């Protein structure tokens, strides 16, 4: 009796020369003929997909099958079970690399930090052809995901904690430690060899098989020129944003005096789920932008950062603030402040003249374990540090494709660790690659 269970369901994947493969939805393995036999009545079984001919099938019309004429007294032949047409979207095998939330525990979905795509293979491969970084400074795991019905163009470059692939596309998933691939998470002190020059420090690029990162206002390794305002508007009170706010590159200014005084009102306050884009914040932007939950800040430019450019608040551990594109200038203290829980993503961003690009709150009265992901960001001296986190509170940072400009003596710290507190002042305890500060020397380019 058929129950409709996953063990009785198969996906159709492309084979060779127009043939197809039947992939079990439960195991991700291919249906094949035992021993590649050609004898009638040979058993079928499932095995890892090797693209062998005994695992490939041809669909034929029932009219093309010659059968003996039925005897007059014989009962009518049963109707064959229809075979569905091949899926329009081929099956894929995706490989993600992620830091372990708890370095003392093994890899798994519950212990996965932000997952970064590092490989895409056609079909349901048992040995994905991925290229892993030769050294990873943070204890990490690898997830292999076999999908059906997901186009390669729709594969996400990042999967954040609390998020997942679209419903119904995952056929099977498995997690492995780095040791499974013969790798180690020990990268020493993160210093460069003596004979390495700044021009030779290049960021890790995605493998050839991986899809390109999602388009932004600039692109990997290049950044958009600073825009010219199409209009200007003086602001006298905070602008509340729900849904999507498109400023069409209008410059908003004049809410405050433009100094570093604490407690200033924000120019924009974003509700949970809100999105702001194509905005220029001029002099007197107060405390910039506040996010009260998950939000997106896209192609937003700060000409003269006041107290902070943006602050991530909210109370949910699964919330995410995403900054994509845009830039900031004249940030004598912090650009981005993270007060609530959740994950802060900064991508395709540029900053010129700054104290800290990102700081996890060091002395908030209520503290959380926070996550920050910095990818394809350009920082230009003068500056003090790119990321500051509270490692004692469980903060984790991941930095990739960072470009530092105008810092020949490398005075700008890439990642600083602090001992966060709920009162008083935090204490700086370490700098450089570590379990909490996830990056390697090859993730940083100096120009």
Tab-separated table of C-alpha atoms in Angstrom:
chain	number	residue	atom	x	y	z
A	1	UNK	CA	0.000	0.000	0.000
A	2	UNK	CA	1.323	3.420	-0.905
A	3	UNK	CA	1.404	5.854	2.048
A	4	UNK	CA	2.902	8.889	0.330
A	5	UNK	CA	5.836	8.895	2.749
A	6	UNK	CA	9.141	10.502	1.630
A	7	UNK	CA	10.617	6.971	1.346
A	8	UNK	CA	8.145	6.337	-1.493
A	9	UNK	CA	8.782	9.615	-3.317
A	10	UNK	CA	11.396	10.436	-5.956
A	11	UNK	CA	12.585	13.601	-7.665
A	12	UNK	CA	13.555	13.578	-11.313
A	13	UNK	CA	17.065	14.891	-12.024
A	14	UNK	CA	18.746	15.283	-15.427
A	15	UNK	CA	21.055	12.473	-16.505
A	16	UNK	CA	23.134	12.093	-19.668
A	17	UNK	CA	22.005	12.158	-23.320
A	18	UNK	CA	18.446	13.106	-22.467
A	19	UNK	CA	17.976	10.416	-19.832
A	20	UNK	CA	16.804	11.067	-16.264
A	21	UNK	CA	17.715	9.924	-12.744
A	22	UNK	CA	15.253	9.100	-9.956
A	23	UNK	CA	16.443	10.564	-6.638
A	24	UNK	CA	14.890	9.416	-3.359
A	25	UNK	CA	13.393	12.341	-1.433
A	26	UNK	CA	14.186	10.562	1.834
A	27	UNK	CA	17.842	9.618	1.299
A	28	UNK	CA	19.011	11.730	-1.646
A	29	UNK	CA	20.299	8.538	-3.329
A	30	UNK	CA	19.699	7.403	-6.901
A	31	UNK	CA	17.542	4.445	-7.945
A	32	UNK	CA	19.538	1.929	-9.987
A	33	UNK	CA	19.656	-1.632	-11.347
A	34	UNK	CA	21.550	-3.990	-9.028
A	35	UNK	CA	24.860	-5.017	-10.603
A	36	UNK	CA	23.989	-3.097	-13.794
A	37	UNK	CA	22.262	-6.326	-14.880
A	38	UNK	CA	20.216	-6.575	-18.104
A	39	UNK	CA	18.318	-9.711	-17.032
A	40	UNK	CA	14.535	-9.533	-16.700
A	41	UNK	CA	13.342	-9.364	-13.101
A	42	UNK	CA	16.569	-7.876	-11.705
A	43	UNK	CA	16.110	-6.010	-8.421
A	44	UNK	CA	16.373	-2.238	-8.060
A	45	UNK	CA	18.087	-0.520	-5.146
A	46	UNK	CA	19.289	2.928	-4.096
A	47	UNK	CA	22.928	4.011	-3.948
A	48	UNK	CA	24.981	7.201	-4.043
A	49	UNK	CA	24.442	9.078	-7.315
A	50	UNK	CA	27.491	8.386	-9.524
A	51	UNK	CA	25.762	9.293	-12.810
A	52	UNK	CA	26.346	5.694	-13.974
A	53	UNK	CA	24.267	4.296	-16.823
A	54	UNK	CA	22.536	1.761	-14.546
A	55	UNK	CA	21.161	4.759	-12.570
A	56	UNK	CA	19.686	6.481	-15.630
A	57	UNK	CA	16.264	5.992	-17.173
A	58	UNK	CA	14.376	6.838	-20.337
A	59	UNK	CA	10.682	7.696	-20.286
A	60	UNK	CA	8.717	6.145	-23.147
A	61	UNK	CA	5.115	6.458	-24.177
A	62	UNK	CA	2.998	3.423	-23.393
A	63	UNK	CA	1.974	3.408	-27.071
A	64	UNK	CA	5.605	2.752	-27.982
A	65	UNK	CA	5.721	-0.447	-25.905
A	66	UNK	CA	4.782	-3.564	-27.894
A	67	UNK	CA	2.725	-6.024	-25.866
A	68	UNK	CA	1.128	-9.327	-26.940
A	69	UNK	CA	-2.509	-9.164	-28.002
A	70	UNK	CA	-4.834	-10.014	-25.160
A	71	UNK	CA	-6.852	-13.201	-25.290
A	72	UNK	CA	-10.549	-12.534	-25.846
A	73	UNK	CA	-11.450	-13.780	-22.384
A	74	UNK	CA	-8.624	-11.897	-20.618
A	75	UNK	CA	-9.373	-8.952	-18.378
A	76	UNK	CA	-8.288	-5.522	-19.644
A	77	UNK	CA	-4.678	-4.631	-18.825
A	78	UNK	CA	-4.324	-2.193	-15.935
A	79	UNK	CA	-3.528	1.375	-16.779
A	80	UNK	CA	0.167	2.145	-16.170
A	81	UNK	CA	0.964	4.574	-13.402
A	82	UNK	CA	1.760	7.923	-15.053
A	83	UNK	CA	5.324	9.149	-14.606
A	84	UNK	CA	5.612	12.889	-13.948
A	85	UNK	CA	7.493	15.057	-16.406
A	86	UNK	CA	11.069	15.994	-15.492
A	87	UNK	CA	11.396	18.948	-13.116
A	88	UNK	CA	11.987	22.270	-14.892
A	89	UNK	CA	14.605	23.105	-12.263
A	90	UNK	CA	17.471	20.594	-11.800
A	91	UNK	CA	18.520	19.170	-8.477
A	92	UNK	CA	21.451	20.871	-6.734
A	93	UNK	CA	23.950	20.069	-3.998
A	94	UNK	CA	24.857	23.150	-1.929
A	95	UNK	CA	27.792	23.481	0.454
A	96	UNK	CA	27.786	26.030	3.295
A	97	UNK	CA	30.556	26.919	5.748
A	98	UNK	CA	29.607	28.280	9.169
A	99	UNK	CA	31.159	29.147	12.559
A	100	UNK	CA	30.080	27.028	15.518
A	101	UNK	CA	27.955	28.943	18.027
A	102	UNK	CA	29.362	26.747	20.790
A	103	UNK	CA	32.969	25.833	19.904
A	104	UNK	CA	32.888	22.966	22.433
A	105	UNK	CA	29.972	21.255	20.662
A	106	UNK	CA	29.893	19.541	17.297
A	107	UNK	CA	28.456	20.841	14.019
A	108	UNK	CA	24.721	20.751	13.453
A	109	UNK	CA	21.744	22.936	12.621
A	110	UNK	CA	21.292	23.993	16.258
A	111	UNK	CA	24.962	24.991	16.578
A	112	UNK	CA	25.356	26.836	13.268
A	113	UNK	CA	26.221	30.510	13.013
A	114	UNK	CA	25.722	32.454	9.755
A	115	UNK	CA	26.157	29.988	6.883
A	116	UNK	CA	28.167	31.159	3.853
A	117	UNK	CA	27.745	29.486	0.478
A	118	UNK	CA	31.036	28.042	-0.800
A	119	UNK	CA	29.911	25.561	-3.444
A	120	UNK	CA	27.107	24.595	-5.828
A	121	UNK	CA	27.106	21.272	-7.725
A	122	UNK	CA	24.524	19.968	-10.207
A	123	UNK	CA	22.605	16.872	-9.181
A	124	UNK	CA	22.745	15.181	-5.806
A	125	UNK	CA	26.454	14.642	-5.421
A	126	UNK	CA	27.866	12.565	-2.574
A	127	UNK	CA	31.295	14.189	-2.982
A	128	UNK	CA	30.619	17.858	-3.770
A	129	UNK	CA	33.381	19.542	-5.736
A	130	UNK	CA	33.882	22.435	-3.341
A	131	UNK	CA	36.962	24.445	-2.486
A	132	UNK	CA	37.273	25.231	1.224
A	133	UNK	CA	39.621	27.899	2.619
A	134	UNK	CA	42.929	26.256	3.507
A	135	UNK	CA	42.776	27.723	7.019
A	136	UNK	CA	39.778	28.806	9.051
A	137	UNK	CA	40.407	30.714	12.274
A	138	UNK	CA	37.072	30.053	13.909
A	139	UNK	CA	35.819	26.533	14.854
A	140	UNK	CA	33.533	25.732	11.952
A	141	UNK	CA	31.216	23.200	10.414
A	142	UNK	CA	30.210	22.340	6.855
A	143	UNK	CA	26.635	21.676	5.759
A	144	UNK	CA	25.819	19.734	2.600
A	145	UNK	CA	22.268	20.394	1.381
A	146	UNK	CA	20.634	18.505	-1.488
A	147	UNK	CA	17.755	20.414	-3.066
A	148	UNK	CA	15.055	19.938	-5.682
A	149	UNK	CA	13.038	22.704	-7.280
A	150	UNK	CA	15.522	25.496	-6.422
A	151	UNK	CA	17.074	27.421	-9.312
A	152	UNK	CA	20.793	28.126	-9.011
A	153	UNK	CA	20.120	31.858	-9.409
A	154	UNK	CA	17.906	31.713	-6.288
A	155	UNK	CA	20.453	30.001	-4.034
A	156	UNK	CA	21.167	32.357	-1.081
A	157	UNK	CA	24.791	33.371	-0.477
A	158	UNK	CA	24.120	33.600	3.279
A	159	UNK	CA	21.676	31.781	5.562
A	160	UNK	CA	21.368	33.529	8.901
A	161	UNK	CA	20.516	31.888	12.248
A	162	UNK	CA	16.769	31.393	12.438
A	163	UNK	CA	16.466	31.388	8.622
A	164	UNK	CA	16.406	28.529	6.134
A	165	UNK	CA	16.075	27.686	2.465
A	166	UNK	CA	12.606	28.106	0.920
A	167	UNK	CA	10.084	25.563	2.157
A	168	UNK	CA	9.936	22.276	0.296
A	169	UNK	CA	13.236	22.472	-1.603
A	170	UNK	CA	15.482	20.581	0.838
A	171	UNK	CA	15.681	16.855	0.101
A	172	UNK	CA	18.434	16.010	2.590
A	173	UNK	CA	20.973	17.825	4.751
A	174	UNK	CA	24.091	16.699	6.592
A	175	UNK	CA	26.700	18.426	8.777
A	176	UNK	CA	30.414	17.655	9.062
A	177	UNK	CA	33.330	19.048	11.087
A	178	UNK	CA	36.288	20.615	9.263
A	179	UNK	CA	38.323	17.536	10.131
A	180	UNK	CA	36.086	15.580	7.751
A	181	UNK	CA	37.874	17.480	4.969
A	182	UNK	CA	41.334	17.260	6.538
A	183	UNK	CA	41.265	20.907	7.664
A	184	UNK	CA	42.105	22.663	10.920
A	185	UNK	CA	40.709	25.769	12.624
A	186	UNK	CA	44.142	26.771	13.954
A	187	UNK	CA	45.507	29.765	12.035
A	188	UNK	CA	48.180	30.941	14.466
A	189	UNK	CA	48.413	34.615	15.321
A	190	UNK	CA	47.024	35.812	11.991
A	191	UNK	CA	50.207	37.720	11.036
A	192	UNK	CA	51.541	37.797	7.500
A	193	UNK	CA	54.764	36.051	6.448
A	194	UNK	CA	57.747	38.398	6.369
A	195	UNK	CA	58.042	38.197	2.596
A	196	UNK	CA	54.363	39.035	2.005
A	197	UNK	CA	53.679	42.510	0.666
A	198	UNK	CA	50.345	44.305	0.952
A	199	UNK	CA	49.650	43.837	-2.756
A	200	UNK	CA	49.844	40.076	-2.289
A	201	UNK	CA	47.126	39.949	0.352
A	202	UNK	CA	44.010	39.032	-1.594
A	203	UNK	CA	40.523	38.196	-0.353
A	204	UNK	CA	39.105	34.691	-0.618
A	205	UNK	CA	36.889	34.577	-3.682
A	206	UNK	CA	33.931	32.198	-4.060
A	207	UNK	CA	34.716	28.982	-5.967
A	208	UNK	CA	33.950	28.962	-9.672
A	209	UNK	CA	30.933	26.724	-9.103
A	210	UNK	CA	29.317	29.167	-6.677
A	211	UNK	CA	26.777	31.719	-7.876
A	212	UNK	CA	27.778	35.357	-7.831
A	213	UNK	CA	26.789	37.373	-4.755
A	214	UNK	CA	23.473	39.169	-4.917
A	215	UNK	CA	23.734	42.436	-6.888
A	216	UNK	CA	24.095	45.638	-4.895
A	217	UNK	CA	24.791	49.287	-5.631
A	218	UNK	CA	28.426	48.616	-6.484
A	219	UNK	CA	29.725	45.051	-6.759
A	220	UNK	CA	32.413	42.851	-5.233
A	221	UNK	CA	35.705	44.706	-4.925
A	222	UNK	CA	34.361	47.944	-6.410
A	223	UNK	CA	32.213	50.585	-4.772
A	224	UNK	CA	29.780	53.103	-6.170
A	225	UNK	CA	30.761	56.781	-6.300
A	226	UNK	CA	29.214	59.032	-3.702
A	227	UNK	CA	25.867	60.248	-5.048
A	228	UNK	CA	24.635	63.776	-5.640
A	229	UNK	CA	21.359	64.654	-3.916
A	230	UNK	CA	18.319	65.083	-6.158
A	231	UNK	CA	16.601	67.283	-3.551
A	232	UNK	CA	16.986	68.349	0.098
A	233	UNK	CA	14.630	68.412	3.077
A	234	UNK	CA	15.113	69.877	6.545
A	235	UNK	CA	13.712	67.568	9.219
A	236	UNK	CA	12.265	68.758	12.530
A	237	UNK	CA	11.093	65.426	14.006
A	238	UNK	CA	11.877	61.718	13.635
A	239	UNK	CA	10.391	60.123	10.505
A	240	UNK	CA	8.632	56.835	11.320
A	241	UNK	CA	9.001	54.135	8.645
A	242	UNK	CA	6.825	51.064	8.134
A	243	UNK	CA	6.955	49.073	4.926
A	244	UNK	CA	9.365	50.508	2.329
A	245	UNK	CA	10.614	54.110	2.265
A	246	UNK	CA	12.344	55.212	-0.980
A	247	UNK	CA	14.018	58.605	-0.632
A	248	UNK	CA	15.011	58.823	-4.319
A	249	UNK	CA	18.398	60.202	-3.118
A	250	UNK	CA	16.885	63.146	-1.280
A	251	UNK	CA	19.220	64.643	1.373
A	252	UNK	CA	17.647	64.863	4.853
A	253	UNK	CA	19.338	67.234	7.329
A	254	UNK	CA	18.934	69.619	10.235
A	255	UNK	CA	17.382	67.463	12.983
A	256	UNK	CA	20.265	68.188	15.375
A	257	UNK	CA	23.422	70.250	15.690
A	258	UNK	CA	25.574	67.454	14.276
A	259	UNK	CA	27.681	66.832	17.409
A	260	UNK	CA	28.411	63.607	19.340
A	261	UNK	CA	26.024	64.237	22.238
A	262	UNK	CA	24.466	61.007	23.516
A	263	UNK	CA	20.708	60.489	23.512
A	264	UNK	CA	19.863	62.357	20.297
A	265	UNK	CA	16.705	61.365	18.408
A	266	UNK	CA	17.097	59.401	15.164
A	267	UNK	CA	16.347	60.919	11.790
A	268	UNK	CA	14.482	57.739	10.805
A	269	UNK	CA	12.974	55.025	13.011
A	270	UNK	CA	12.228	51.724	11.268
A	271	UNK	CA	9.536	49.360	12.509
A	272	UNK	CA	10.099	45.608	12.490
A	273	UNK	CA	10.160	44.481	8.861
A	274	UNK	CA	10.738	47.968	7.426
A	275	UNK	CA	13.086	48.892	4.592
A	276	UNK	CA	14.699	52.240	3.766
A	277	UNK	CA	16.578	52.888	0.528
A	278	UNK	CA	18.113	55.613	-1.627
A	279	UNK	CA	18.503	58.171	1.156
A	280	UNK	CA	21.253	60.712	1.905
A	281	UNK	CA	21.669	61.880	5.515
A	282	UNK	CA	23.345	65.282	5.723
A	283	UNK	CA	24.649	67.370	8.616
A	284	UNK	CA	22.501	67.222	11.731
A	285	UNK	CA	21.183	63.671	11.270
A	286	UNK	CA	20.965	63.122	15.046
A	287	UNK	CA	21.346	59.443	15.884
A	288	UNK	CA	20.839	58.457	12.259
A	289	UNK	CA	18.607	55.421	11.794
A	290	UNK	CA	17.098	53.202	14.492
A	291	UNK	CA	15.814	49.691	13.735
A	292	UNK	CA	13.287	48.213	16.174
A	293	UNK	CA	13.551	44.712	14.701
A	294	UNK	CA	14.407	43.089	11.398
A	295	UNK	CA	15.094	45.804	8.828
A	296	UNK	CA	16.984	46.586	5.622
A	297	UNK	CA	19.040	49.732	4.966
A	298	UNK	CA	19.856	49.849	1.264
A	299	UNK	CA	21.955	52.437	-0.615
A	300	UNK	CA	21.890	54.915	2.270
A	301	UNK	CA	24.687	57.514	2.552
A	302	UNK	CA	25.796	59.468	5.624
A	303	UNK	CA	27.714	62.651	4.697
A	304	UNK	CA	28.591	63.584	8.290
A	305	UNK	CA	27.797	60.998	10.974
A	306	UNK	CA	26.555	62.578	14.177
A	307	UNK	CA	26.126	60.423	17.300
A	308	UNK	CA	25.969	57.140	15.310
A	309	UNK	CA	24.944	56.324	11.748
A	310	UNK	CA	22.514	53.555	12.727
A	311	UNK	CA	21.528	51.579	15.833
A	312	UNK	CA	20.075	48.060	15.893
A	313	UNK	CA	17.568	47.609	18.733
A	314	UNK	CA	14.691	45.132	19.088
A	315	UNK	CA	14.367	42.110	21.370
A	316	UNK	CA	14.217	38.980	19.165
A	317	UNK	CA	17.223	36.660	18.890
A	318	UNK	CA	16.212	35.861	15.281
A	319	UNK	CA	16.025	39.475	14.060
A	320	UNK	CA	18.451	40.691	11.382
A	321	UNK	CA	19.540	44.167	10.350
A	322	UNK	CA	20.987	44.242	6.843
A	323	UNK	CA	23.008	47.173	5.518
A	324	UNK	CA	23.723	46.771	1.809
A	325	UNK	CA	25.434	49.389	-0.325
A	326	UNK	CA	25.910	53.013	0.687
A	327	UNK	CA	28.596	54.617	2.800
A	328	UNK	CA	29.484	56.902	5.715
A	329	UNK	CA	31.935	59.763	6.305
A	330	UNK	CA	33.209	61.665	9.325
A	331	UNK	CA	32.212	59.143	11.981
A	332	UNK	CA	34.519	60.162	14.826
A	333	UNK	CA	33.008	57.481	17.089
A	334	UNK	CA	30.865	54.580	15.851
A	335	UNK	CA	29.151	54.014	12.523
A	336	UNK	CA	26.916	51.090	13.523
A	337	UNK	CA	25.818	50.339	17.086
A	338	UNK	CA	24.258	46.982	18.047
A	339	UNK	CA	22.200	47.162	21.253
A	340	UNK	CA	19.619	44.410	20.807
A	341	UNK	CA	20.121	40.698	20.029
A	342	UNK	CA	20.252	39.131	16.576
A	343	UNK	CA	22.504	39.378	13.540
A	344	UNK	CA	23.908	42.524	11.927
A	345	UNK	CA	24.957	42.151	8.264
A	346	UNK	CA	27.080	44.822	6.532
A	347	UNK	CA	27.722	44.246	2.841
A	348	UNK	CA	29.061	46.293	-0.103
A	349	UNK	CA	29.567	49.285	2.190
A	350	UNK	CA	32.290	51.968	2.352
A	351	UNK	CA	33.417	54.243	5.182
A	352	UNK	CA	35.906	57.135	5.236
A	353	UNK	CA	37.251	58.558	8.499
A	354	UNK	CA	35.818	56.593	11.431
A	355	UNK	CA	36.290	55.367	14.968
A	356	UNK	CA	34.627	51.945	14.747
A	357	UNK	CA	32.598	50.585	11.862
A	358	UNK	CA	30.629	48.215	14.136
A	359	UNK	CA	30.386	47.934	17.910
A	360	UNK	CA	28.385	45.464	19.943
A	361	UNK	CA	27.168	47.425	22.967
A	362	UNK	CA	29.829	47.117	25.660
A	363	UNK	CA	27.800	48.241	28.671
A	364	UNK	CA	24.076	47.950	27.932
A	365	UNK	CA	22.029	47.168	31.033
A	366	UNK	CA	20.701	44.075	29.236
A	367	UNK	CA	23.248	42.161	27.203
A	368	UNK	CA	22.930	39.495	24.486
A	369	UNK	CA	25.099	37.206	22.398
A	370	UNK	CA	25.276	39.073	19.089
A	371	UNK	CA	26.463	38.154	15.596
A	372	UNK	CA	27.969	40.423	12.951
A	373	UNK	CA	28.815	39.553	9.339
A	374	UNK	CA	31.007	41.969	7.343
A	375	UNK	CA	31.458	41.185	3.647
A	376	UNK	CA	32.890	43.201	0.732
A	377	UNK	CA	33.436	46.369	2.771
A	378	UNK	CA	35.955	49.170	2.091
A	379	UNK	CA	37.345	51.196	4.993
A	380	UNK	CA	39.565	54.246	4.433
A	381	UNK	CA	41.926	55.725	7.001
A	382	UNK	CA	41.922	57.442	9.371
A	383	UNK	CA	40.157	54.827	11.472
A	384	UNK	CA	40.554	52.807	14.665
A	385	UNK	CA	38.822	49.438	14.288
A	386	UNK	CA	36.448	47.682	11.927
A	387	UNK	CA	34.616	45.469	14.432
A	388	UNK	CA	34.353	45.454	18.233
A	389	UNK	CA	32.597	42.537	19.980
A	390	UNK	CA	32.081	41.195	23.501
A	391	UNK	CA	33.585	37.723	23.323
A	392	UNK	CA	32.788	36.967	26.959
A	393	UNK	CA	29.075	37.354	26.177
A	394	UNK	CA	29.137	34.987	23.199
A	395	UNK	CA	29.486	37.531	20.385
A	396	UNK	CA	30.765	36.203	17.061
A	397	UNK	CA	32.116	38.105	14.037
A	398	UNK	CA	32.737	36.876	10.499
A	399	UNK	CA	34.692	39.098	8.099
A	400	UNK	CA	35.355	38.394	4.415
A	401	UNK	CA	36.593	40.502	1.479
A	402	UNK	CA	37.615	43.493	3.587
A	403	UNK	CA	39.620	46.245	1.833
A	404	UNK	CA	41.643	48.750	3.903
A	405	UNK	CA	42.788	51.904	2.100
A	406	UNK	CA	45.477	54.378	3.145
A	407	UNK	CA	46.816	52.449	6.146
A	408	UNK	CA	50.389	51.427	5.187
A	409	UNK	CA	51.388	50.669	8.805
A	410	UNK	CA	48.181	48.706	9.446
A	411	UNK	CA	47.101	50.678	12.463
A	412	UNK	CA	43.415	50.008	11.859
A	413	UNK	CA	42.438	46.958	13.898
A	414	UNK	CA	40.275	44.461	12.003
A	415	UNK	CA	38.547	42.881	15.005
A	416	UNK	CA	38.775	43.765	18.709
A	417	UNK	CA	37.429	41.688	21.576
A	418	UNK	CA	36.094	43.266	24.767
A	419	UNK	CA	34.858	42.078	28.095
A	420	UNK	CA	31.303	43.387	27.979
A	421	UNK	CA	29.530	44.540	31.150
A	422	UNK	CA	26.088	45.723	32.260
A	423	UNK	CA	27.485	48.714	34.137
A	424	UNK	CA	30.748	50.595	34.101
A	425	UNK	CA	33.105	50.453	31.138
A	426	UNK	CA	34.047	47.430	28.978
A	427	UNK	CA	37.686	46.296	28.793
A	428	UNK	CA	39.542	45.442	25.608
A	429	UNK	CA	41.046	41.943	25.950
A	430	UNK	CA	42.310	40.901	22.493
A	431	UNK	CA	42.707	41.829	18.817
A	432	UNK	CA	43.049	39.746	15.672
A	433	UNK	CA	41.760	36.372	14.408
A	434	UNK	CA	40.315	34.080	17.066
A	435	UNK	CA	37.379	31.856	17.877
A	436	UNK	CA	35.212	34.966	18.246
A	437	UNK	CA	36.812	37.059	15.466
A	438	UNK	CA	36.367	34.848	12.419
A	439	UNK	CA	38.684	35.872	9.600
A	440	UNK	CA	42.142	35.144	8.200
A	441	UNK	CA	44.892	37.397	6.864
A	442	UNK	CA	43.828	36.477	3.351
A	443	UNK	CA	40.376	37.986	3.984
A	444	UNK	CA	41.976	41.465	4.128
A	445	UNK	CA	43.402	43.464	1.207
A	446	UNK	CA	45.531	46.571	1.831
A	447	UNK	CA	45.733	49.319	-0.776
